[in-house]
Structure formats: structure tokens, C-alpha cells
Amino acid sequence: MKEIKIVIGGKQYTVKLAQTDLEKEKGLQGITELPKNQGMLFIFDEPDTQSF
Amino acid sequence: MEDTQIPLDIIFINEDLEVFAVEQGEPNTQDAHQQDNVSYVLEVNKGSGIKVGDELEFSPENNIDKSKMYVLGSDGKPQMELEGGERIFSRPNTKTLIKFAKKAYSTENDNDYMNLGKRLFKFLKTQDSNEIEYVESKK
């Protein structure tokens, strides 16, 4: 899965990009540990209602 | 959040890359965290400190080719090595900055220093509001 660096709230994170429907569906399921400077960024083609 | 095993901050971001909502996701619950007009969602560990109004920035390092770059002379030989991250000012803009700098240097006048600063920041702002590797076209 593609990883990129982002900066938000003054901190840098390395995040996995969830872009395909499958990747967005799966999200962080199954992950048991997440370092404080990592995460997942879900990208939506158009502004829409989303439920997490 | 079903099937997710870690407490998360769920950060809702609009198309202008602004955080407009932050919710807490608890593991193995049926809670639904729903928002409208979502363009991005960032999930990180709970307690990130990210708040409404923060901006999402994509790091310019992403996808940059890390191989070396050289400035070549007319003989084709490298004259200078570039590390990347340099700011390059066009010839006309450089002339302008030198002109204002020379004036400030001779008058030592606060106003002249200020005008130099204003010019410089104007050029920097133009550069910053364009994609990296932006080169101003000839006028």
C-alpha cells in the first residue's frame, strides 16, 4: 500500500493511502499496533457523507 | 468502530484540506462516526492533538527523484551540483532584488530596506503558491 508523508497540526506523519474502495473498506482492520507518527489517510474523489 | 482494535482519532477533512471535525473511535464498538462533505479522513492514534482548523499538508518530498542534479556549462561539463530545495530566481527578478539591495546599502535608509524586503517576500509568495519546480515564464 502506498505510503506518503503529511504534516498536520504541526507534526509529520507517515500514512498509508487508502484510495481504492477495497482499501477504504478494509481501513485499519486487523492492525493491533499503530506508532504515534503513523496512520491511514482515506481519499474520496468527491465531497460526500462518510461513516467511520 | 467494528473490527478495529486500537483507539483512534478520526479526523474529517474537507476539500480545502481543512480539518472540520475530530471524533474518537473506540475499538470493537458499533459506534458510527458520520460527517457530510468529507474529502479525506485521517486515522491516527487517539490523543494526537489534531484539532478543527488544522490544515493537511502533503510533504513535497513525496515522489521526488533523489538522483543528483547538475547545472552544466556550455561545454557540457557540470559547473555546479544541486542538492534540491534551492530557490531559483529569474534573471529579471534577481536584477530587481540587486537594484533594491544596492539602494538600501548606499542610503542605509529604513524605508529602502523595507522596500527590498517587500519585493523579496512578493517573489517568495509567488513561488510558494505554485507547484514545486515552478519557473516563471518570460514576459
Coordinates of N, CA, C and O in Angstrom, one line a residue:
Chain A
M1 N 0.9 -1.2 0.0 CA 0.0 0.0 0.0 C 0.9 1.2 0.0 O 1.9 1.3 0.7
K2 N 0.5 2.2 -0.8 CA 1.3 3.4 -0.9 C 1.4 4.2 0.4 O 0.4 4.3 1.1
E3 N 2.6 4.7 0.7 CA 2.7 5.5 1.9 C 3.3 6.8 1.6 O 4.1 6.9 0.7
I4 N 2.7 7.9 2.2 CA 3.3 9.2 2.0 C 3.5 9.9 3.3 O 3.0 9.5 4.3
K5 N 4.2 11.0 3.2 CA 4.4 11.8 4.4 C 3.4 13.0 4.3 O 3.3 13.7 3.3
I6 N 2.8 13.3 5.5 CA 1.9 14.5 5.6 C 2.3 15.3 6.8 O 3.0 14.8 7.7
V7 N 1.9 16.6 6.8 CA 2.1 17.4 8.0 C 0.7 17.9 8.4 O 0.0 18.4 7.5
I8 N 0.4 17.7 9.7 CA -0.9 18.2 10.1 C -0.8 18.5 11.6 O -0.1 17.8 12.4
G9 N -1.4 19.7 12.0 CA -1.3 20.0 13.5 C 0.1 20.2 13.9 O 0.5 19.9 15.0
G10 N 1.0 20.6 13.0 CA 2.4 20.8 13.3 C 3.3 19.6 13.4 O 4.4 19.7 13.8
K11 N 2.7 18.4 13.1 CA 3.5 17.2 13.2 C 3.5 16.5 11.9 O 2.6 16.5 11.1
Q12 N 4.6 15.7 11.7 CA 4.7 14.9 10.5 C 4.3 13.5 10.7 O 4.6 12.9 11.8
Y13 N 3.5 13.0 9.8 CA 3.0 11.6 9.9 C 3.4 10.9 8.6 O 3.4 11.5 7.6
T14 N 3.7 9.6 8.8 CA 3.8 8.7 7.6 C 2.5 7.9 7.5 O 2.2 7.2 8.5
V15 N 1.7 8.1 6.5 CA 0.4 7.4 6.4 C 0.3 6.5 5.2 O 0.8 6.8 4.2
K16 N -0.5 5.5 5.4 CA -0.8 4.6 4.3 C -2.0 5.3 3.6 O -2.9 5.8 4.2
L17 N -2.0 5.2 2.3 CA -3.0 5.8 1.5 C -4.1 4.8 1.2 O -3.8 3.8 0.5
A18 N -5.3 5.1 1.6 CA -6.4 4.2 1.2 C -7.2 4.9 0.1 O -7.9 5.9 0.4
Q19 N -7.1 4.4 -1.1 CA -7.7 5.1 -2.2 C -8.7 4.3 -3.0 O -9.8 4.8 -3.4
T20 N -8.5 3.0 -3.1 CA -9.4 2.1 -3.8 C -10.6 1.8 -2.8 O -10.4 1.9 -1.6
D21 N -11.7 1.4 -3.3 CA -12.8 1.0 -2.5 C -12.5 -0.1 -1.5 O -12.8 -0.1 -0.3
L22 N -11.7 -1.0 -2.0 CA -11.3 -2.2 -1.2 C -10.4 -1.7 0.0 O -10.6 -2.1 1.1
E23 N -9.4 -0.8 -0.3 CA -8.6 -0.3 0.7 C -9.3 0.5 1.7 O -9.1 0.4 2.9
K24 N -10.3 1.3 1.3 CA -11.1 2.1 2.2 C -12.0 1.3 3.0 O -12.3 1.6 4.2
E25 N -12.5 0.2 2.5 CA -13.4 -0.7 3.2 C -12.6 -1.4 4.3 O -13.1 -1.5 5.4
K26 N -11.4 -1.8 4.0 CA -10.6 -2.5 5.0 C -10.1 -1.6 6.1 O -10.1 -1.9 7.2
G27 N -9.6 -0.4 5.7 CA -9.1 0.5 6.6 C -8.0 -0.1 7.5 O -7.1 -0.8 7.0
L28 N -8.1 0.2 8.8 CA -7.1 -0.3 9.7 C -7.5 -1.6 10.4 O -7.0 -1.9 11.5
Q29 N -8.5 -2.3 9.9 CA -8.9 -3.5 10.5 C -7.7 -4.5 10.6 O -7.0 -4.6 9.6
G30 N -7.7 -5.2 11.7 CA -6.6 -6.2 11.8 C -5.3 -5.6 12.4 O -4.4 -6.3 12.8
I31 N -5.2 -4.3 12.4 CA -4.0 -3.7 12.9 C -4.1 -3.6 14.4 O -5.1 -3.2 15.0
T32 N -3.1 -4.1 15.1 CA -3.1 -4.2 16.5 C -2.2 -3.1 17.2 O -2.4 -2.8 18.3
E33 N -1.3 -2.6 16.4 CA -0.4 -1.5 16.9 C -0.2 -0.4 15.9 O -0.1 -0.7 14.7
L34 N -0.2 0.8 16.3 CA 0.0 1.9 15.4 C 0.9 2.9 16.1 O 0.6 3.5 17.0
P35 N 2.2 3.1 15.5 CA 3.1 4.1 16.1 C 2.4 5.4 16.0 O 1.6 5.7 15.2
K36 N 2.9 6.3 17.0 CA 2.2 7.6 17.1 C 2.4 8.5 15.9 O 1.6 9.4 15.7
N37 N 3.4 8.2 15.1 CA 3.6 9.1 13.9 C 3.1 8.4 12.6 O 3.6 8.8 11.5
Q38 N 2.3 7.4 12.8 CA 1.7 6.7 11.6 C 0.2 6.7 11.6 O -0.4 6.9 12.6
G39 N -0.4 6.5 10.5 CA -1.8 6.4 10.4 C -2.3 6.0 9.0 O -1.5 5.5 8.2
M40 N -3.5 6.3 8.7 CA -4.1 6.0 7.4 C -4.9 7.2 6.9 O -5.6 7.8 7.7
L41 N -4.7 7.5 5.7 CA -5.4 8.6 5.1 C -6.3 8.1 4.0 O -5.9 7.4 3.0
F42 N -7.6 8.3 4.2 CA -8.6 7.8 3.2 C -8.9 9.0 2.3 O -9.2 10.1 2.7
I43 N -8.9 8.7 1.0 CA -9.1 9.7 0.0 C -10.4 9.5 -0.8 O -10.6 8.4 -1.3
F44 N -11.3 10.5 -0.8 CA -12.5 10.4 -1.5 C -12.5 11.3 -2.7 O -12.1 12.5 -2.6
D45 N -13.0 10.8 -3.9 CA -12.9 11.6 -5.1 C -13.7 12.8 -5.0 O -13.4 13.9 -5.6
E46 N -14.9 12.8 -4.3 CA -15.8 13.9 -4.2 C -16.2 14.1 -2.8 O -16.4 13.1 -2.1
P47 N -16.5 15.3 -2.4 CA -17.0 15.5 -1.0 C -18.3 14.8 -0.9 O -19.2 14.9 -1.7
D48 N -18.5 14.0 0.2 CA -19.7 13.2 0.4 C -19.8 12.8 1.8 O -18.9 13.0 2.6
T49 N -21.0 12.3 2.2 CA -21.2 11.8 3.5 C -20.4 10.6 3.7 O -20.4 9.7 2.9
Q50 N -19.6 10.5 4.8 CA -18.9 9.3 5.1 C -19.1 8.8 6.5 O -19.2 9.7 7.4
S51 N -19.1 7.5 6.7 CA -19.3 7.0 8.0 C -18.1 6.1 8.4 O -17.7 5.3 7.6
F52 N -17.6 6.3 9.6 CA -16.4 5.5 10.0 C -16.6 4.8 11.3 O -17.5 5.2 12.1
Chain B
M1 N -16.4 1.7 16.2 CA -15.7 1.1 15.0 C -15.7 -0.4 15.2 O -15.1 -0.9 16.2
E2 N -16.3 -1.1 14.3 CA -16.2 -2.5 14.3 C -14.9 -3.0 13.8 O -14.3 -2.4 13.0
D3 N -14.4 -4.1 14.3 CA -13.2 -4.8 13.7 C -12.0 -3.9 13.8 O -11.0 -4.3 13.2
T4 N -12.0 -2.9 14.5 CA -10.7 -2.1 14.7 C -10.3 -2.2 16.1 O -11.1 -2.0 17.0
Q5 N -9.0 -2.5 16.3 CA -8.6 -2.9 17.6 C -7.8 -1.8 18.4 O -7.4 -2.0 19.5
I6 N -7.7 -0.6 17.8 CA -7.0 0.4 18.6 C -7.8 1.7 18.7 O -8.6 2.0 17.7
P7 N -7.8 2.4 19.8 CA -8.5 3.7 19.9 C -7.9 4.7 18.9 O -6.6 4.9 18.9
L8 N -8.8 5.4 18.2 CA -8.3 6.3 17.1 C -8.9 7.7 17.2 O -10.0 7.8 17.7
D9 N -8.1 8.6 16.7 CA -8.7 9.9 16.4 C -9.1 9.8 15.0 O -8.3 9.4 14.1
I10 N -10.4 10.1 14.7 CA -10.9 10.1 13.3 C -11.0 11.5 12.9 O -11.9 12.3 13.4
I11 N -10.2 11.9 11.9 CA -10.1 13.3 11.6 C -10.8 13.6 10.2 O -10.3 13.0 9.2
F12 N -11.8 14.3 10.2 CA -12.6 14.6 9.0 C -12.0 15.9 8.3 O -11.9 16.9 9.0
I13 N -11.7 15.8 7.0 CA -11.1 16.9 6.3 C -11.9 17.3 5.0 O -12.3 16.3 4.3
N14 N -12.0 18.6 4.8 CA -12.8 19.0 3.6 C -11.9 19.1 2.4 O -10.7 18.9 2.5
E15 N -12.5 19.5 1.3 CA -11.7 19.6 0.0 C -10.7 20.7 0.0 O -9.8 20.8 -0.8
D16 N -10.8 21.7 1.0 CA -9.8 22.7 1.1 C -8.7 22.3 2.0 O -7.9 23.1 2.5
L17 N -8.7 21.0 2.4 CA -7.6 20.4 3.2 C -7.7 20.9 4.7 O -6.7 21.0 5.4
E18 N -8.9 21.4 5.1 CA -9.0 21.8 6.5 C -9.7 20.8 7.3 O -10.7 20.2 6.9
V19 N -9.3 20.6 8.6 CA -9.9 19.7 9.5 C -11.2 20.4 10.0 O -11.2 21.5 10.5
F20 N -12.4 19.7 9.8 CA -13.6 20.3 10.3 C -14.3 19.5 11.4 O -15.2 20.0 12.0
A21 N -13.8 18.3 11.6 CA -14.4 17.5 12.7 C -13.3 16.5 13.2 O -12.6 16.0 12.4
V22 N -13.3 16.3 14.5 CA -12.4 15.3 15.1 C -13.3 14.4 16.0 O -13.9 14.9 16.9
E23 N -13.3 13.1 15.8 CA -14.1 12.2 16.7 C -13.2 11.1 17.2 O -12.1 10.9 16.6
Q24 N -13.6 10.6 18.3 CA -12.8 9.5 18.9 C -13.4 8.2 18.6 O -14.6 8.0 18.8
G25 N -12.7 7.3 18.0 CA -13.2 5.9 17.7 C -12.7 4.9 18.7 O -11.5 4.8 18.9
E26 N -13.7 4.2 19.4 CA -13.3 3.2 20.3 C -13.3 1.8 19.7 O -14.2 1.6 18.9
P27 N -12.3 1.0 20.0 CA -12.2 -0.3 19.4 C -13.5 -1.2 19.7 O -14.1 -1.1 20.7
N28 N -13.8 -2.0 18.7 CA -14.8 -3.1 18.8 C -16.1 -2.5 19.4 O -16.7 -3.1 20.3
T29 N -16.6 -1.4 18.9 CA -17.9 -0.9 19.2 C -18.7 -0.7 17.9 O -18.1 -0.8 16.8
Q30 N -20.0 -0.5 18.1 CA -20.8 -0.3 16.9 C -21.0 1.2 16.6 O -21.7 1.5 15.7
D31 N -20.3 2.0 17.3 CA -20.4 3.5 17.0 C -20.1 3.8 15.6 O -19.2 3.3 15.0
A32 N -21.0 4.7 15.0 CA -20.7 5.2 13.7 C -20.4 6.7 13.8 O -21.0 7.4 14.6
H33 N -19.3 7.0 13.1 CA -18.9 8.4 13.1 C -19.1 8.9 11.7 O -18.4 8.6 10.8
Q34 N -20.2 9.8 11.6 CA -20.6 10.2 10.3 C -20.5 11.7 10.1 O -20.8 12.4 11.0
Q35 N -20.0 12.1 8.9 CA -19.9 13.5 8.6 C -20.3 13.7 7.2 O -20.1 12.8 6.4
D36 N -20.7 15.0 6.8 CA -21.0 15.3 5.4 C -19.9 16.1 4.8 O -19.0 16.6 5.5
N37 N -19.8 16.1 3.5 CA -18.8 16.9 2.7 C -17.4 16.5 3.1 O -16.5 17.4 3.2
V38 N -17.2 15.2 3.2 CA -15.9 14.7 3.6 C -15.1 14.5 2.3 O -15.5 13.8 1.4
S39 N -13.9 15.0 2.2 CA -12.9 14.7 1.1 C -11.8 13.7 1.6 O -11.3 13.0 0.8
Y40 N -11.4 13.9 2.8 CA -10.3 13.0 3.4 C -10.7 12.6 4.8 O -11.3 13.4 5.5
V41 N -10.3 11.4 5.2 CA -10.4 11.1 6.6 C -9.0 10.6 7.0 O -8.4 9.8 6.3
L42 N -8.5 11.1 8.1 CA -7.2 10.6 8.6 C -7.4 9.9 9.9 O -8.1 10.4 10.8
E43 N -6.9 8.7 10.0 CA -7.0 7.9 11.3 C -5.6 7.8 11.8 O -4.7 7.3 11.2
V44 N -5.5 8.3 13.1 CA -4.2 8.1 13.8 C -4.5 7.7 15.2 O -5.7 7.7 15.6
N45 N -3.5 7.5 16.0 CA -3.7 7.1 17.4 C -4.5 8.2 18.2 O -4.3 9.4 17.9
K46 N -5.4 7.7 19.0 CA -6.1 8.6 19.9 C -5.2 9.6 20.7 O -4.1 9.1 21.0
G47 N -5.6 10.8 20.8 CA -4.7 11.8 21.6 C -3.7 12.4 20.7 O -2.7 12.9 21.2
S48 N -4.0 12.5 19.4 CA -3.0 13.1 18.5 C -2.8 14.6 18.7 O -1.8 15.2 18.4
G49 N -3.9 15.3 19.3 CA -3.8 16.7 19.4 C -4.3 17.5 18.2 O -4.3 18.7 18.1
I50 N -4.6 16.7 17.1 CA -5.1 17.4 15.9 C -6.5 17.9 16.2 O -7.3 17.3 16.8
K51 N -6.7 19.2 15.7 CA -8.0 19.8 16.1 C -8.6 20.5 14.9 O -8.0 20.8 13.8
V52 N -9.9 20.9 15.0 CA -10.6 21.6 14.0 C -9.9 22.9 13.6 O -9.4 23.6 14.5
G53 N -9.7 23.1 12.3 CA -9.0 24.3 11.8 C -7.6 23.9 11.4 O -7.0 24.7 10.6
D54 N -7.0 22.8 11.8 CA -5.7 22.4 11.4 C -5.7 22.1 9.9 O -6.8 21.7 9.4
E55 N -4.6 22.3 9.2 CA -4.6 22.0 7.8 C -3.7 20.8 7.4 O -2.7 20.6 8.1
L56 N -4.2 20.1 6.5 CA -3.5 18.9 6.0 C -2.5 19.4 4.9 O -2.9 20.0 3.9
E57 N -1.2 19.0 5.1 CA -0.3 19.3 4.0 C 0.4 18.1 3.5 O 0.8 17.2 4.3
F58 N 0.5 18.0 2.2 CA 1.3 16.8 1.7 C 2.7 17.2 1.5 O 3.0 18.3 1.0
S59 N 3.6 16.4 2.1 CA 5.0 16.8 2.1 C 5.6 16.8 0.6 O 5.3 15.9 -0.1
P60 N 6.3 17.9 0.3 CA 6.9 18.0 -1.0 C 7.9 16.9 -1.3 O 8.3 16.7 -2.5
E61 N 8.4 16.2 -0.3 CA 9.4 15.1 -0.5 C 8.8 14.0 -1.3 O 9.6 13.2 -1.9
N62 N 7.5 13.8 -1.2 CA 6.9 12.6 -1.8 C 7.2 12.6 -3.3 O 7.0 13.6 -3.9
N63 N 7.6 11.5 -3.8 CA 7.8 11.3 -5.2 C 8.9 12.0 -5.9 O 9.0 12.1 -7.1
I64 N 9.7 12.7 -5.0 CA 10.9 13.4 -5.6 C 12.0 12.4 -6.0 O 12.3 11.5 -5.2
D65 N 12.5 12.5 -7.2 CA 13.6 11.6 -7.6 C 14.9 12.1 -6.8 O 15.3 13.2 -6.9
K66 N 15.5 11.1 -6.1 CA 16.6 11.5 -5.3 C 17.9 11.5 -6.0 O 19.0 11.7 -5.4
S67 N 17.9 11.3 -7.3 CA 19.2 11.3 -8.0 C 19.7 12.7 -8.2 O 19.0 13.6 -8.1
K68 N 21.0 12.8 -8.4 CA 21.7 14.1 -8.4 C 21.2 15.0 -9.6 O 20.9 14.5 -10.6
M69 N 21.4 16.3 -9.4 CA 21.1 17.2 -10.5 C 22.2 18.2 -10.6 O 22.8 18.6 -9.6
Y70 N 22.7 18.4 -11.8 CA 23.8 19.3 -12.1 C 23.4 20.5 -13.0 O 22.6 20.3 -13.8
V71 N 24.1 21.6 -12.8 CA 24.0 22.7 -13.7 C 25.2 22.5 -14.7 O 26.3 22.5 -14.2
L72 N 24.9 22.4 -16.0 CA 26.0 22.2 -16.9 C 26.5 23.5 -17.6 O 25.7 24.3 -17.9
G73 N 27.8 23.6 -17.8 CA 28.3 24.7 -18.6 C 28.1 24.5 -20.1 O 27.6 23.4 -20.5
S74 N 28.5 25.5 -20.9 CA 28.3 25.3 -22.4 C 29.1 24.2 -22.9 O 28.9 23.8 -24.0
D75 N 30.1 23.8 -22.2 CA 31.0 22.7 -22.7 C 30.4 21.3 -22.2 O 31.0 20.3 -22.5
G76 N 29.2 21.4 -21.6 CA 28.5 20.2 -21.2 C 29.0 19.6 -19.9 O 28.6 18.6 -19.4
K77 N 30.0 20.3 -19.3 CA 30.6 19.7 -18.0 C 29.8 20.4 -16.8 O 29.5 21.5 -16.9
P78 N 29.7 19.6 -15.8 CA 29.0 20.1 -14.6 C 29.7 21.3 -14.0 O 30.9 21.2 -13.7
Q79 N 29.0 22.4 -13.7 CA 29.6 23.6 -13.1 C 29.2 23.6 -11.6 O 29.9 24.2 -10.8
M80 N 28.0 23.0 -11.4 CA 27.5 23.1 -10.0 C 26.6 21.9 -9.7 O 25.9 21.5 -10.6
E81 N 26.6 21.5 -8.5 CA 25.7 20.4 -8.1 C 24.6 21.0 -7.3 O 24.8 21.8 -6.5
L82 N 23.4 20.5 -7.6 CA 22.2 21.0 -6.9 C 21.8 19.9 -5.9 O 21.7 18.7 -6.2
E83 N 21.5 20.3 -4.6 CA 21.1 19.4 -3.6 C 19.6 19.2 -3.7 O 19.1 18.2 -3.2
G84 N 18.9 20.1 -4.3 CA 17.4 20.1 -4.2 C 16.9 21.0 -3.1 O 17.6 21.1 -2.1
G85 N 15.8 21.6 -3.3 CA 15.3 22.5 -2.3 C 15.8 23.9 -2.5 O 15.5 24.9 -1.8
E86 N 16.6 24.1 -3.6 CA 17.1 25.5 -3.9 C 15.9 26.3 -4.4 O 15.0 25.8 -5.0
R87 N 16.0 27.6 -4.1 CA 15.1 28.5 -4.7 C 15.9 29.2 -5.8 O 17.0 29.7 -5.6
I88 N 15.3 29.3 -7.0 CA 16.0 29.9 -8.1 C 15.1 31.1 -8.5 O 13.9 31.0 -8.8
F89 N 15.8 32.3 -8.6 CA 15.1 33.5 -9.0 C 15.4 33.8 -10.5 O 16.6 33.6 -10.9
S90 N 14.4 34.2 -11.2 CA 14.7 34.5 -12.6 C 15.7 35.7 -12.7 O 15.9 36.4 -11.8
R91 N 16.3 35.8 -13.9 CA 17.2 36.9 -14.2 C 16.6 38.3 -13.9 O 17.2 39.1 -13.2
P92 N 15.4 38.6 -14.5 CA 14.8 39.9 -14.2 C 14.5 40.1 -12.7 O 14.8 41.2 -12.2
N93 N 14.0 39.1 -12.0 CA 13.8 39.2 -10.5 C 15.1 39.4 -9.7 O 15.1 40.2 -8.8
T94 N 16.1 38.7 -10.2 CA 17.4 38.9 -9.5 C 17.9 40.3 -9.7 O 18.4 40.9 -8.7
K95 N 17.8 40.8 -10.9 CA 18.2 42.2 -11.2 C 17.5 43.2 -10.3 O 18.0 44.1 -9.7
T96 N 16.2 43.0 -10.1 CA 15.3 43.8 -9.3 C 15.8 43.8 -7.9 O 16.0 44.8 -7.2
L97 N 16.0 42.6 -7.3 CA 16.5 42.5 -6.0 C 17.8 43.1 -5.8 O 18.1 43.8 -4.7
I98 N 18.7 43.0 -6.7 CA 20.1 43.6 -6.6 C 19.9 45.1 -6.6 O 20.6 45.8 -5.9
K99 N 19.1 45.6 -7.5 CA 18.8 47.1 -7.6 C 18.4 47.6 -6.2 O 18.9 48.6 -5.7
F100 N 17.4 47.0 -5.6 CA 16.8 47.4 -4.4 C 17.9 47.2 -3.2 O 18.0 48.1 -2.3
A101 N 18.6 46.2 -3.3 CA 19.6 45.9 -2.3 C 20.8 47.0 -2.4 O 21.2 47.5 -1.3
K102 N 21.2 47.3 -3.6 CA 22.2 48.3 -3.7 C 21.8 49.7 -3.2 O 22.5 50.4 -2.5
K103 N 20.5 50.0 -3.5 CA 20.0 51.3 -3.0 C 20.0 51.3 -1.5 O 20.4 52.2 -0.8
A104 N 19.4 50.2 -0.8 CA 19.4 50.2 0.6 C 20.8 50.2 1.2 O 21.0 50.8 2.3
Y105 N 21.7 49.5 0.5 CA 23.1 49.5 1.0 C 23.7 50.9 1.0 O 24.5 51.2 1.9
S106 N 23.4 51.7 0.0 CA 24.0 53.0 0.0 C 23.3 54.1 0.8 O 24.0 54.9 1.5
T107 N 22.0 54.0 0.9 CA 21.3 55.0 1.7 C 21.2 54.6 3.2 O 21.1 55.5 4.0
E108 N 21.3 53.3 3.4 CA 21.1 52.8 4.8 C 19.8 53.3 5.4 O 19.7 53.4 6.6
N109 N 18.8 53.5 4.5 CA 17.5 54.1 4.9 C 16.6 53.0 5.2 O 16.4 52.0 4.5
D110 N 15.9 53.0 6.4 CA 14.9 52.0 6.8 C 13.9 51.7 5.7 O 13.5 50.6 5.4
N111 N 13.4 52.8 5.1 CA 12.4 52.6 4.0 C 12.9 51.8 2.8 O 12.2 51.0 2.3
D112 N 14.2 52.0 2.5 CA 14.7 51.3 1.4 C 14.9 49.8 1.7 O 14.7 48.9 0.9
Y113 N 15.3 49.6 3.0 CA 15.4 48.2 3.4 C 14.1 47.5 3.4 O 13.9 46.4 2.9
M114 N 13.0 48.3 3.8 CA 11.7 47.7 3.8 C 11.2 47.4 2.4 O 10.6 46.4 2.2
N115 N 11.5 48.3 1.5 CA 11.1 48.0 0.1 C 11.8 46.8 -0.5 O 11.2 46.0 -1.2
L116 N 13.0 46.6 -0.1 CA 13.8 45.4 -0.6 C 13.1 44.1 0.0 O 12.8 43.2 -0.7
G117 N 12.7 44.2 1.3 CA 12.1 43.1 1.9 C 10.7 42.8 1.3 O 10.4 41.6 1.0
K118 N 10.0 43.9 1.0 CA 8.6 43.7 0.4 C 8.8 43.0 -0.9 O 8.0 42.1 -1.3
R119 N 9.7 43.4 -1.8 CA 9.9 42.8 -3.1 C 10.3 41.3 -2.9 O 9.7 40.5 -3.6
L120 N 11.2 41.0 -2.0 CA 11.6 39.7 -1.8 C 10.4 38.8 -1.4 O 10.2 37.7 -2.0
F121 N 9.7 39.3 -0.5 CA 8.5 38.4 0.0 C 7.5 38.3 -1.1 O 6.8 37.2 -1.2
K122 N 7.4 39.3 -1.9 CA 6.4 39.1 -3.0 C 6.9 38.0 -4.0 O 6.1 37.2 -4.4
F123 N 8.1 38.0 -4.3 CA 8.7 36.9 -5.2 C 8.5 35.5 -4.5 O 8.2 34.6 -5.1
L124 N 8.8 35.5 -3.2 CA 8.7 34.2 -2.5 C 7.3 33.7 -2.5 O 7.0 32.5 -2.6
K125 N 6.4 34.6 -2.3 CA 5.0 34.3 -2.2 C 4.5 33.7 -3.6 O 3.8 32.7 -3.6
T126 N 5.0 34.3 -4.6 CA 4.6 33.8 -6.0 C 5.2 32.4 -6.1 O 4.5 31.5 -6.6
Q127 N 6.4 32.1 -5.7 CA 7.0 30.8 -5.8 C 6.2 29.8 -4.9 O 5.9 28.7 -5.4
D128 N 5.9 30.2 -3.7 CA 5.3 29.3 -2.8 C 3.8 28.9 -3.2 O 3.3 27.9 -2.8
S129 N 3.2 29.8 -4.0 CA 1.8 29.5 -4.3 C 1.8 28.7 -5.6 O 0.7 28.5 -6.2
N130 N 2.9 28.3 -6.1 CA 2.9 27.4 -7.3 C 3.5 26.1 -7.0 O 4.1 25.9 -5.9
E131 N 3.3 25.1 -7.9 CA 3.9 23.8 -7.7 C 5.4 23.9 -7.6 O 6.0 24.8 -8.2
I132 N 6.0 23.0 -6.9 CA 7.4 22.9 -6.8 C 8.0 22.8 -8.2 O 7.3 22.3 -9.1
E133 N 9.2 23.3 -8.4 CA 9.8 23.4 -9.8 C 9.1 24.4 -10.7 O 9.3 24.3 -11.9
Y134 N 8.4 25.3 -10.1 CA 7.8 26.4 -10.8 C 8.8 27.3 -11.4 O 9.8 27.7 -10.8
V135 N 8.7 27.6 -12.7 CA 9.6 28.6 -13.3 C 8.7 29.6 -14.0 O 7.8 29.3 -14.8
E136 N 9.0 30.9 -13.7 CA 8.2 31.9 -14.2 C 8.5 32.1 -15.7 O 9.6 32.1 -16.1
S137 N 7.4 32.2 -16.5 CA 7.7 32.3 -18.0 C 8.1 33.7 -18.4 O 7.9 34.6 -17.6
K138 N 8.8 33.8 -19.5 CA 9.4 35.1 -20.0 C 8.2 36.1 -20.2 O 7.2 35.7 -20.8
K139 N 8.4 37.3 -19.8 CA 7.4 38.3 -20.0 C 7.7 39.2 -21.2 O 8.8 39.4 -21.5

